[in-house]
Amino acid sequence: MFQIPVFLSRQKTEVMKTSFHEAILWEPLPEKSVRCHACAHRCEIRVGQFGICGTRKNVGGALFTNVYERPLAVQSDPIEKKPLFHFLPGTRALSLGTAGCNFHCTFCQNDDISQLRGEAVYGYDTSCRQLVNGAVEKGCGSIAYTYNEPVVFIEFVLDTAKLAHRAGLKNVYISNGFETEETFALLTGNIDAMNIDLKAFTERFYKTLCKGLLQPVLENIRRAVALGIWVEVTTLLIPGENDSEAEIREIARFIASVSSDIPWHISRFFPAYKMTSKPLTHLSVIQRASEIGYEEGLHYVYTGNVPFESNTTRCPHCGEELIVRHAYRLGKMKVENGCCPRCGTKIAGVF
Ligand code: SF4
């Protein structure tokens, strides 16, 4: 029977060597260079070089990925841990990630896999079929592409997602939202739900702390909703970087402008990776951010990494307590046919 490796990323001696699989979403350029169109960096890559994500290499004038069917981390998680609170609550998601990322966030909490680059990349030899069979055996309702940015293993995502759908599973995609429009065209119909990080509301933050850009992320949140993908948004509040009341309000206002029904997850910062000298986010800031979310018209605001986790879903119309969560465990679940049983208001999500 297929044994799912359980988050063995630190046991480097057991993993397989790098191998290559032809990538999608690229075009040839003069002198055997290529351009990758998977994410908004649109890297121009010379022969023998990797793109910014460190997992896509120009080999002799064609683009290859070295993480196809090579996950570094696989485990069965509650879907609430992604976090997705309004998508099949109470179910489990077989969650997988590979090496590499198209961002270089100084506060990354999975830097031991996401910041691996180039020839140092490794992974378990695990087929798409094995993962889908494993998810079915484990009683999961979905497969989650997570831990690192899934666009860097988009070929692996799409091939697994198609098999997963045939097996009756859903696909959820946890992302920094930096895909291109072309990538979204491929995700449509294959990905059922997304959690997109909206890390801040300034280009300064994205450029200096993530080596990315804000604008494509905003466009992709709008795009994903317009394409009918179920979307939730997460923001990690970092002291002195993105936690002013004005910036929090801008984030909440933007999300509400796309849809008031998008659940917003506000998360508390803990020192990590290269950002170890910052203090934890003050609890009063998290509490105030939650209030601002509601003031700006959002219907569902949740807080993470805090002792008072206000993770109960209430009916936005009558206030009825509908879904009670204890950390990542589902307690009470009263949504009936997608509606509040007390007043009949439709509760946004997939239940
Ligand atoms: S996926 Fe990687 S190689 Fe492709 S554009 Fe993004 S960072 Fe560059």
mmCIF file of C-alpha atoms and ligand atoms in Angstrom:
data_model
loop_
_atom_site.group_PDB
_atom_site.id
_atom_site.type_symbol
_atom_site.label_atom_id
_atom_site.label_comp_id
_atom_site.label_asym_id
_atom_site.label_seq_id
_atom_site.Cartn_x
_atom_site.Cartn_y
_atom_site.Cartn_z
ATOM 1 C CA MET A 1 0.000 0.000 0.000
ATOM 2 C CA PHE A 2 1.175 3.471 -0.757
ATOM 3 C CA GLN A 3 2.594 5.094 2.340
ATOM 4 C CA ILE A 4 2.226 8.853 2.362
ATOM 5 C CA PRO A 5 5.431 10.430 3.646
ATOM 6 C CA VAL A 6 4.504 12.711 6.518
ATOM 7 C CA PHE A 7 6.354 16.007 6.473
ATOM 8 C CA LEU A 8 9.829 14.589 6.255
ATOM 9 C CA SER A 9 11.385 17.670 4.731
ATOM 10 C CA ARG A 10 14.203 17.760 7.219
ATOM 11 C CA GLN A 11 15.254 14.148 6.592
ATOM 12 C CA LYS A 12 17.268 15.084 3.563
ATOM 13 C CA THR A 13 19.142 11.803 3.344
ATOM 14 C CA GLU A 14 16.006 9.922 2.281
ATOM 15 C CA VAL A 15 14.962 12.113 -0.602
ATOM 16 C CA MET A 16 15.591 11.619 -4.280
ATOM 17 C CA LYS A 17 18.026 13.424 -6.531
ATOM 18 C CA THR A 18 17.001 16.174 -8.925
ATOM 19 C CA SER A 19 15.443 15.131 -12.237
ATOM 20 C CA PHE A 20 13.716 17.171 -14.915
ATOM 21 C CA HIS A 21 10.284 17.164 -16.581
ATOM 22 C CA GLU A 22 9.341 19.494 -19.427
ATOM 23 C CA ALA A 23 7.544 22.599 -18.230
ATOM 24 C CA ILE A 24 4.488 24.332 -19.669
ATOM 25 C CA LEU A 25 3.815 28.057 -20.071
ATOM 26 C CA TRP A 26 7.040 29.183 -21.727
ATOM 27 C CA GLU A 27 8.187 30.538 -25.070
ATOM 28 C CA PRO A 28 11.521 30.309 -26.864
ATOM 29 C CA LEU A 29 13.614 33.484 -27.242
ATOM 30 C CA PRO A 30 16.691 34.191 -29.414
ATOM 31 C CA GLU A 31 19.958 32.432 -28.565
ATOM 32 C CA LYS A 32 18.167 29.542 -26.858
ATOM 33 C CA SER A 33 16.898 31.698 -24.041
ATOM 34 C CA VAL A 34 13.307 31.108 -22.874
ATOM 35 C CA ARG A 35 10.640 33.146 -21.130
ATOM 36 C CA CYS A 36 8.513 31.515 -18.438
ATOM 37 C CA HIS A 37 4.912 32.721 -18.243
ATOM 38 C CA ALA A 38 3.816 30.798 -15.166
ATOM 39 C CA CYS A 39 4.006 33.775 -12.819
ATOM 40 C CA ALA A 40 4.108 37.539 -13.100
ATOM 41 C CA HIS A 41 7.911 37.634 -12.904
ATOM 42 C CA ARG A 42 7.915 36.288 -16.485
ATOM 43 C CA CYS A 43 11.581 35.376 -16.125
ATOM 44 C CA GLU A 44 13.868 35.427 -19.117
ATOM 45 C CA ILE A 45 16.119 32.425 -18.547
ATOM 46 C CA ARG A 46 19.385 31.716 -20.352
ATOM 47 C CA VAL A 47 20.668 28.227 -21.101
ATOM 48 C CA GLY A 48 21.747 26.463 -17.914
ATOM 49 C CA GLN A 49 20.058 29.037 -15.649
ATOM 50 C CA PHE A 50 17.051 28.774 -13.324
ATOM 51 C CA GLY A 51 14.201 31.253 -12.975
ATOM 52 C CA ILE A 52 13.701 33.262 -9.787
ATOM 53 C CA CYS A 53 11.799 30.374 -8.184
ATOM 54 C CA GLY A 54 14.820 28.106 -8.558
ATOM 55 C CA THR A 55 12.789 25.155 -9.836
ATOM 56 C CA ARG A 56 12.469 25.897 -13.557
ATOM 57 C CA LYS A 57 15.592 25.562 -15.645
ATOM 58 C CA ASN A 58 16.534 26.249 -19.237
ATOM 59 C CA VAL A 59 18.059 23.017 -20.490
ATOM 60 C CA GLY A 60 19.358 23.427 -24.034
ATOM 61 C CA GLY A 61 16.743 26.010 -25.029
ATOM 62 C CA ALA A 62 13.672 24.391 -23.435
ATOM 63 C CA LEU A 63 12.177 24.957 -19.984
ATOM 64 C CA PHE A 64 12.100 22.101 -17.492
ATOM 65 C CA THR A 65 10.871 21.745 -13.913
ATOM 66 C CA ASN A 66 12.782 19.769 -11.318
ATOM 67 C CA VAL A 67 9.892 19.344 -8.875
ATOM 68 C CA TYR A 68 7.374 17.408 -11.007
ATOM 69 C CA GLU A 69 6.064 14.445 -8.952
ATOM 70 C CA ARG A 70 8.643 15.316 -6.290
ATOM 71 C CA PRO A 71 6.843 16.637 -3.237
ATOM 72 C CA LEU A 72 8.916 17.447 -0.186
ATOM 73 C CA ALA A 73 6.023 17.610 2.234
ATOM 74 C CA VAL A 74 2.824 15.547 2.209
ATOM 75 C CA GLN A 75 0.334 15.170 4.997
ATOM 76 C CA SER A 76 -3.376 15.016 5.706
ATOM 77 C CA ASP A 77 -4.545 18.284 7.309
ATOM 78 C CA PRO A 78 -7.920 19.663 8.386
ATOM 79 C CA ILE A 79 -9.014 21.971 5.590
ATOM 80 C CA GLU A 80 -9.411 24.674 8.245
ATOM 81 C CA LYS A 81 -5.613 24.709 8.564
ATOM 82 C CA LYS A 82 -5.107 25.976 4.990
ATOM 83 C CA PRO A 83 -6.994 28.186 6.076
ATOM 84 C CA LEU A 84 -10.285 27.592 4.293
ATOM 85 C CA PHE A 85 -13.287 28.026 6.596
ATOM 86 C CA HIS A 86 -16.139 28.115 4.089
ATOM 87 C CA PHE A 87 -15.120 25.234 1.848
ATOM 88 C CA LEU A 88 -16.168 21.733 2.913
ATOM 89 C CA PRO A 89 -15.720 22.494 6.639
ATOM 90 C CA GLY A 90 -14.752 19.553 8.796
ATOM 91 C CA THR A 91 -13.102 17.618 5.953
ATOM 92 C CA ARG A 92 -9.434 16.782 5.498
ATOM 93 C CA ALA A 93 -7.164 17.815 2.638
ATOM 94 C CA LEU A 94 -4.192 15.786 1.492
ATOM 95 C CA SER A 95 -1.682 18.630 1.486
ATOM 96 C CA LEU A 96 1.483 18.720 -0.541
ATOM 97 C CA GLY A 97 4.268 21.104 -1.374
ATOM 98 C CA THR A 98 7.598 20.994 -3.166
ATOM 99 C CA ALA A 99 10.814 22.953 -2.961
ATOM 100 C CA GLY A 100 11.037 26.513 -4.314
ATOM 101 C CA CYS A 101 9.038 29.722 -4.382
ATOM 102 C CA ASN A 102 8.708 32.732 -6.662
ATOM 103 C CA PHE A 103 8.777 35.065 -3.624
ATOM 104 C CA HIS A 104 11.592 35.481 -1.122
ATOM 105 C CA CYS A 105 9.652 36.626 1.933
ATOM 106 C CA THR A 106 11.989 37.467 4.783
ATOM 107 C CA PHE A 107 9.318 36.273 7.242
ATOM 108 C CA CYS A 108 8.586 32.932 5.518
ATOM 109 C CA GLN A 109 7.451 30.205 7.910
ATOM 110 C CA ASN A 110 8.300 27.351 5.516
ATOM 111 C CA ASP A 111 11.696 28.614 4.401
ATOM 112 C CA ASP A 112 13.297 25.176 4.835
ATOM 113 C CA ILE A 113 11.497 24.063 1.680
ATOM 114 C CA SER A 114 10.387 27.260 -0.045
ATOM 115 C CA GLN A 115 13.814 28.841 -0.209
ATOM 116 C CA LEU A 116 15.636 25.874 -1.717
ATOM 117 C CA ARG A 117 16.976 26.802 -5.111
ATOM 118 C CA GLY A 118 18.539 25.340 -8.241
ATOM 119 C CA GLU A 119 20.537 22.142 -8.183
ATOM 120 C CA ALA A 120 19.981 21.800 -4.420
ATOM 121 C CA VAL A 121 16.285 21.069 -4.995
ATOM 122 C CA TYR A 122 15.132 17.600 -4.008
ATOM 123 C CA GLY A 123 11.914 15.708 -3.344
ATOM 124 C CA TYR A 124 10.213 12.358 -2.916
ATOM 125 C CA ASP A 125 9.556 10.353 -6.036
ATOM 126 C CA THR A 126 5.740 10.318 -5.786
ATOM 127 C CA SER A 127 3.347 10.138 -8.726
ATOM 128 C CA CYS A 128 0.146 12.132 -9.162
ATOM 129 C CA ARG A 129 -1.744 8.826 -9.135
ATOM 130 C CA GLN A 130 -0.158 7.759 -5.833
ATOM 131 C CA LEU A 131 -1.185 11.047 -4.242
ATOM 132 C CA VAL A 132 -4.776 10.775 -5.427
ATOM 133 C CA ASN A 133 -5.012 7.143 -4.303
ATOM 134 C CA GLY A 134 -3.490 8.136 -0.977
ATOM 135 C CA ALA A 135 -6.035 10.932 -0.538
ATOM 136 C CA VAL A 136 -8.913 8.538 -1.220
ATOM 137 C CA GLU A 137 -7.493 5.930 1.171
ATOM 138 C CA LYS A 138 -7.125 8.556 3.889
ATOM 139 C CA GLY A 139 -10.733 9.693 3.442
ATOM 140 C CA CYS A 140 -9.761 13.212 2.340
ATOM 141 C CA GLY A 141 -12.274 15.431 0.573
ATOM 142 C CA SER A 142 -9.665 17.363 -1.359
ATOM 143 C CA ILE A 143 -6.047 17.759 -2.350
ATOM 144 C CA ALA A 144 -4.347 20.981 -1.231
ATOM 145 C CA TYR A 145 -1.406 22.473 -3.113
ATOM 146 C CA THR A 146 0.266 24.391 -0.330
ATOM 147 C CA TYR A 147 3.335 24.859 1.927
ATOM 148 C CA ASN A 148 5.283 26.573 -0.875
ATOM 149 C CA GLU A 149 3.879 28.554 -3.805
ATOM 150 C CA PRO A 150 2.127 26.045 -6.106
ATOM 151 C CA VAL A 151 2.662 28.015 -9.291
ATOM 152 C CA VAL A 152 6.289 26.826 -9.250
ATOM 153 C CA PHE A 153 4.991 23.249 -9.593
ATOM 154 C CA ILE A 154 2.035 24.058 -11.810
ATOM 155 C CA GLU A 155 2.502 20.985 -14.066
ATOM 156 C CA PHE A 156 2.328 18.716 -11.023
ATOM 157 C CA VAL A 157 -0.717 20.630 -9.727
ATOM 158 C CA LEU A 158 -2.666 20.331 -12.954
ATOM 159 C CA ASP A 159 -1.950 16.652 -13.591
ATOM 160 C CA THR A 160 -2.838 15.757 -10.002
ATOM 161 C CA ALA A 161 -5.918 17.984 -9.999
ATOM 162 C CA LYS A 162 -7.364 16.333 -13.101
ATOM 163 C CA LEU A 163 -6.945 12.867 -11.599
ATOM 164 C CA ALA A 164 -8.354 14.116 -8.293
ATOM 165 C CA HIS A 165 -11.520 15.388 -9.947
ATOM 166 C CA ARG A 166 -12.018 12.051 -11.669
ATOM 167 C CA ALA A 167 -11.729 10.393 -8.264
ATOM 168 C CA GLY A 168 -14.400 12.699 -6.830
ATOM 169 C CA LEU A 169 -11.989 14.916 -4.873
ATOM 170 C CA LYS A 170 -11.836 18.713 -4.880
ATOM 171 C CA ASN A 171 -8.673 20.750 -5.390
ATOM 172 C CA VAL A 172 -7.610 23.686 -3.233
ATOM 173 C CA TYR A 173 -4.718 25.993 -4.011
ATOM 174 C CA ILE A 174 -2.963 28.115 -1.391
ATOM 175 C CA SER A 175 -1.124 30.913 -3.100
ATOM 176 C CA ASN A 176 0.613 34.267 -2.964
ATOM 177 C CA GLY A 177 -1.582 35.231 -5.939
ATOM 178 C CA PHE A 178 1.248 36.043 -8.342
ATOM 179 C CA GLU A 179 0.091 33.908 -11.282
ATOM 180 C CA THR A 180 -0.263 35.172 -14.826
ATOM 181 C CA GLU A 181 -3.569 35.321 -16.650
ATOM 182 C CA GLU A 182 -2.403 32.331 -18.728
ATOM 183 C CA THR A 183 -1.878 30.283 -15.601
ATOM 184 C CA PHE A 184 -5.324 31.220 -14.343
ATOM 185 C CA ALA A 185 -6.809 29.994 -17.604
ATOM 186 C CA LEU A 186 -5.336 26.580 -16.789
ATOM 187 C CA LEU A 187 -6.399 26.635 -13.153
ATOM 188 C CA THR A 188 -10.003 27.374 -14.110
ATOM 189 C CA GLY A 189 -12.050 24.186 -13.986
ATOM 190 C CA ASN A 190 -9.303 22.333 -12.161
ATOM 191 C CA ILE A 191 -9.044 24.330 -8.933
ATOM 192 C CA ASP A 192 -12.173 24.633 -6.781
ATOM 193 C CA ALA A 193 -10.985 26.901 -3.982
ATOM 194 C CA MET A 194 -8.096 29.216 -3.269
ATOM 195 C CA ASN A 195 -6.679 30.987 -0.288
ATOM 196 C CA ILE A 196 -4.709 33.977 -1.552
ATOM 197 C CA ASP A 197 -2.319 35.922 0.645
ATOM 198 C CA LEU A 198 -2.816 39.662 0.541
ATOM 199 C CA LYS A 199 0.343 40.375 2.472
ATOM 200 C CA ALA A 200 0.121 44.164 2.595
ATOM 201 C CA PHE A 201 -1.245 47.104 0.638
ATOM 202 C CA THR A 202 1.987 48.804 -0.432
ATOM 203 C CA GLU A 203 4.367 48.077 -3.279
ATOM 204 C CA ARG A 204 7.197 48.892 -0.834
ATOM 205 C CA PHE A 205 6.273 45.874 1.309
ATOM 206 C CA TYR A 206 6.014 43.529 -1.665
ATOM 207 C CA LYS A 207 9.234 44.763 -3.270
ATOM 208 C CA THR A 208 11.473 44.960 -0.233
ATOM 209 C CA LEU A 209 10.194 42.100 1.930
ATOM 210 C CA CYS A 210 8.935 39.599 -0.678
ATOM 211 C CA LYS A 211 10.720 40.450 -3.940
ATOM 212 C CA GLY A 212 7.298 40.605 -5.571
ATOM 213 C CA LEU A 213 4.637 43.118 -6.592
ATOM 214 C CA LEU A 214 1.251 44.026 -5.122
ATOM 215 C CA GLN A 215 -0.713 44.863 -8.263
ATOM 216 C CA PRO A 216 -0.822 41.363 -9.824
ATOM 217 C CA VAL A 217 -2.060 39.984 -6.510
ATOM 218 C CA LEU A 218 -4.973 42.430 -6.427
ATOM 219 C CA GLU A 219 -5.849 41.583 -10.023
ATOM 220 C CA ASN A 220 -5.744 37.866 -9.275
ATOM 221 C CA ILE A 221 -8.044 38.092 -6.274
ATOM 222 C CA ARG A 222 -10.575 39.810 -8.528
ATOM 223 C CA ARG A 223 -9.889 37.318 -11.321
ATOM 224 C CA ALA A 224 -10.299 34.218 -9.162
ATOM 225 C CA VAL A 225 -13.657 35.423 -7.830
ATOM 226 C CA ALA A 226 -14.837 36.363 -11.327
ATOM 227 C CA LEU A 227 -13.883 32.889 -12.569
ATOM 228 C CA GLY A 228 -16.118 31.269 -9.975
ATOM 229 C CA ILE A 229 -13.341 29.856 -7.789
ATOM 230 C CA TRP A 230 -14.171 29.963 -4.077
ATOM 231 C CA VAL A 231 -11.714 32.486 -2.574
ATOM 232 C CA GLU A 232 -10.595 33.290 0.968
ATOM 233 C CA VAL A 233 -7.853 35.829 1.775
ATOM 234 C CA THR A 234 -5.145 35.797 4.456
ATOM 235 C CA THR A 235 -3.100 38.694 5.841
ATOM 236 C CA LEU A 236 -0.229 38.247 8.289
ATOM 237 C CA LEU A 237 0.107 41.458 10.297
ATOM 238 C CA ILE A 238 3.762 42.280 10.974
ATOM 239 C CA PRO A 239 4.584 45.000 13.527
ATOM 240 C CA GLY A 240 5.748 48.200 11.853
ATOM 241 C CA GLU A 241 5.449 46.800 8.331
ATOM 242 C CA ASN A 242 1.758 46.477 7.433
ATOM 243 C CA ASP A 243 -0.168 46.881 10.684
ATOM 244 C CA SER A 244 -1.137 50.565 10.667
ATOM 245 C CA GLU A 245 -4.848 51.145 10.998
ATOM 246 C CA ALA A 246 -4.847 52.951 7.634
ATOM 247 C CA GLU A 247 -3.243 50.037 5.790
ATOM 248 C CA ILE A 248 -5.428 47.435 7.479
ATOM 249 C CA ARG A 249 -8.456 49.458 6.430
ATOM 250 C CA GLU A 250 -7.220 49.640 2.836
ATOM 251 C CA ILE A 251 -6.819 45.862 2.739
ATOM 252 C CA ALA A 252 -10.281 45.264 4.193
ATOM 253 C CA ARG A 253 -11.828 47.857 1.874
ATOM 254 C CA PHE A 254 -10.235 46.240 -1.156
ATOM 255 C CA ILE A 255 -11.478 42.755 -0.230
ATOM 256 C CA ALA A 256 -14.973 44.082 0.412
ATOM 257 C CA SER A 257 -14.898 45.871 -2.951
ATOM 258 C CA VAL A 258 -14.428 42.479 -4.627
ATOM 259 C CA SER A 259 -17.012 40.752 -2.454
ATOM 260 C CA SER A 260 -18.222 41.182 1.121
ATOM 261 C CA ASP A 261 -18.566 37.403 1.229
ATOM 262 C CA ILE A 262 -14.826 36.727 0.969
ATOM 263 C CA PRO A 263 -13.673 35.386 4.355
ATOM 264 C CA TRP A 264 -10.670 37.353 5.627
ATOM 265 C CA HIS A 265 -8.143 35.571 7.848
ATOM 266 C CA ILE A 266 -5.993 37.923 9.928
ATOM 267 C CA SER A 267 -2.937 36.194 11.281
ATOM 268 C CA ARG A 268 -0.529 37.075 14.073
ATOM 269 C CA PHE A 269 3.165 37.336 13.227
ATOM 270 C CA PHE A 270 5.741 35.164 14.974
ATOM 271 C CA PRO A 271 9.465 35.722 14.287
ATOM 272 C CA ALA A 272 10.692 33.464 11.462
ATOM 273 C CA TYR A 273 13.403 32.989 8.825
ATOM 274 C CA LYS A 274 15.252 36.333 8.397
ATOM 275 C CA MET A 275 12.786 38.352 10.447
ATOM 276 C CA THR A 276 13.669 37.333 13.971
ATOM 277 C CA SER A 277 14.115 40.701 15.665
ATOM 278 C CA LYS A 278 10.492 41.834 15.330
ATOM 279 C CA PRO A 279 8.112 41.329 18.232
ATOM 280 C CA LEU A 280 4.909 39.335 17.927
ATOM 281 C CA THR A 281 1.929 41.299 16.664
ATOM 282 C CA HIS A 282 0.200 42.894 19.624
ATOM 283 C CA LEU A 283 -3.104 41.184 20.325
ATOM 284 C CA SER A 284 -4.887 44.537 20.398
ATOM 285 C CA VAL A 285 -3.813 45.091 16.761
ATOM 286 C CA ILE A 286 -5.319 41.772 15.695
ATOM 287 C CA GLN A 287 -8.507 42.577 17.577
ATOM 288 C CA ARG A 288 -8.738 46.036 16.006
ATOM 289 C CA ALA A 289 -8.060 44.636 12.536
ATOM 290 C CA SER A 290 -10.969 42.267 12.974
ATOM 291 C CA GLU A 291 -13.236 45.174 13.915
ATOM 292 C CA ILE A 292 -12.027 47.140 10.887
ATOM 293 C CA GLY A 293 -12.854 44.192 8.631
ATOM 294 C CA TYR A 294 -16.454 44.300 9.794
ATOM 295 C CA GLU A 295 -16.557 48.124 9.677
ATOM 296 C CA GLU A 296 -15.555 47.929 6.017
ATOM 297 C CA GLY A 297 -18.428 45.597 5.266
ATOM 298 C CA LEU A 298 -16.894 42.136 5.305
ATOM 299 C CA HIS A 299 -19.265 39.423 6.482
ATOM 300 C CA TYR A 300 -16.709 36.922 7.765
ATOM 301 C CA VAL A 301 -13.485 37.878 9.575
ATOM 302 C CA TYR A 302 -11.308 35.348 11.399
ATOM 303 C CA THR A 303 -8.118 35.564 13.426
ATOM 304 C CA GLY A 304 -5.256 33.090 13.506
ATOM 305 C CA ASN A 305 -2.284 32.387 15.802
ATOM 306 C CA VAL A 306 -4.025 34.105 18.714
ATOM 307 C CA PRO A 307 -5.354 32.732 21.995
ATOM 308 C CA PHE A 308 -8.798 34.282 21.566
ATOM 309 C CA GLU A 309 -9.292 32.920 18.057
ATOM 310 C CA SER A 310 -12.660 34.310 17.030
ATOM 311 C CA ASN A 311 -13.316 31.602 14.546
ATOM 312 C CA THR A 312 -17.039 31.208 14.846
ATOM 313 C CA THR A 313 -19.063 31.802 11.710
ATOM 314 C CA ARG A 314 -22.171 33.830 12.379
ATOM 315 C CA CYS A 315 -25.025 34.574 10.046
ATOM 316 C CA PRO A 316 -24.310 38.059 8.649
ATOM 317 C CA HIS A 317 -28.048 38.827 8.751
ATOM 318 C CA CYS A 318 -29.378 37.568 12.122
ATOM 319 C CA GLY A 319 -26.119 36.805 13.981
ATOM 320 C CA GLU A 320 -26.965 33.147 14.593
ATOM 321 C CA GLU A 321 -23.914 31.062 15.566
ATOM 322 C CA LEU A 322 -23.544 28.683 12.634
ATOM 323 C CA ILE A 323 -20.103 27.067 12.615
ATOM 324 C CA VAL A 324 -18.053 26.774 15.804
ATOM 325 C CA ARG A 325 -14.391 25.801 15.494
ATOM 326 C CA HIS A 326 -11.930 24.827 18.192
ATOM 327 C CA ALA A 327 -8.540 25.619 16.665
ATOM 328 C CA TYR A 328 -8.741 23.494 13.496
ATOM 329 C CA ARG A 329 -11.447 21.142 14.748
ATOM 330 C CA LEU A 330 -15.033 21.579 13.740
ATOM 331 C CA GLY A 331 -17.469 21.868 16.647
ATOM 332 C CA LYS A 332 -21.023 22.913 15.903
ATOM 333 C CA MET A 333 -22.106 22.997 12.241
ATOM 334 C CA LYS A 334 -25.585 24.394 11.665
ATOM 335 C CA VAL A 335 -25.493 25.570 8.051
ATOM 336 C CA GLU A 336 -28.369 23.788 6.287
ATOM 337 C CA ASN A 337 -28.414 23.561 2.496
ATOM 338 C CA GLY A 338 -26.004 26.483 2.428
ATOM 339 C CA CYS A 339 -28.333 28.670 4.508
ATOM 340 C CA CYS A 340 -28.820 29.924 8.030
ATOM 341 C CA PRO A 341 -31.523 27.681 9.574
ATOM 342 C CA ARG A 342 -32.894 30.605 11.602
ATOM 343 C CA CYS A 343 -33.470 33.299 8.977
ATOM 344 C CA GLY A 344 -32.747 31.506 5.700
ATOM 345 C CA THR A 345 -29.907 33.829 4.644
ATOM 346 C CA LYS A 346 -27.537 32.187 2.180
ATOM 347 C CA ILE A 347 -24.107 31.615 3.743
ATOM 348 C CA ALA A 348 -21.333 32.114 1.222
ATOM 349 C CA GLY A 349 -19.140 29.096 0.570
ATOM 350 C CA VAL A 350 -19.243 25.443 -0.405
ATOM 351 C CA PHE A 351 -20.865 23.318 2.326
HETATM 352 S S1 SF4 B 1 7.426 30.422 -12.166
HETATM 353 FE FE1 SF4 B 1 9.612 30.685 -11.689
HETATM 354 S S2 SF4 B 1 10.665 30.729 -13.652
HETATM 355 FE FE2 SF4 B 1 8.490 31.041 -14.058
HETATM 356 S S3 SF4 B 1 8.232 33.269 -14.142
HETATM 357 FE FE3 SF4 B 1 7.788 32.625 -12.026
HETATM 358 S S4 SF4 B 1 9.737 32.782 -10.918
HETATM 359 FE FE4 SF4 B 1 10.224 32.862 -13.094
#
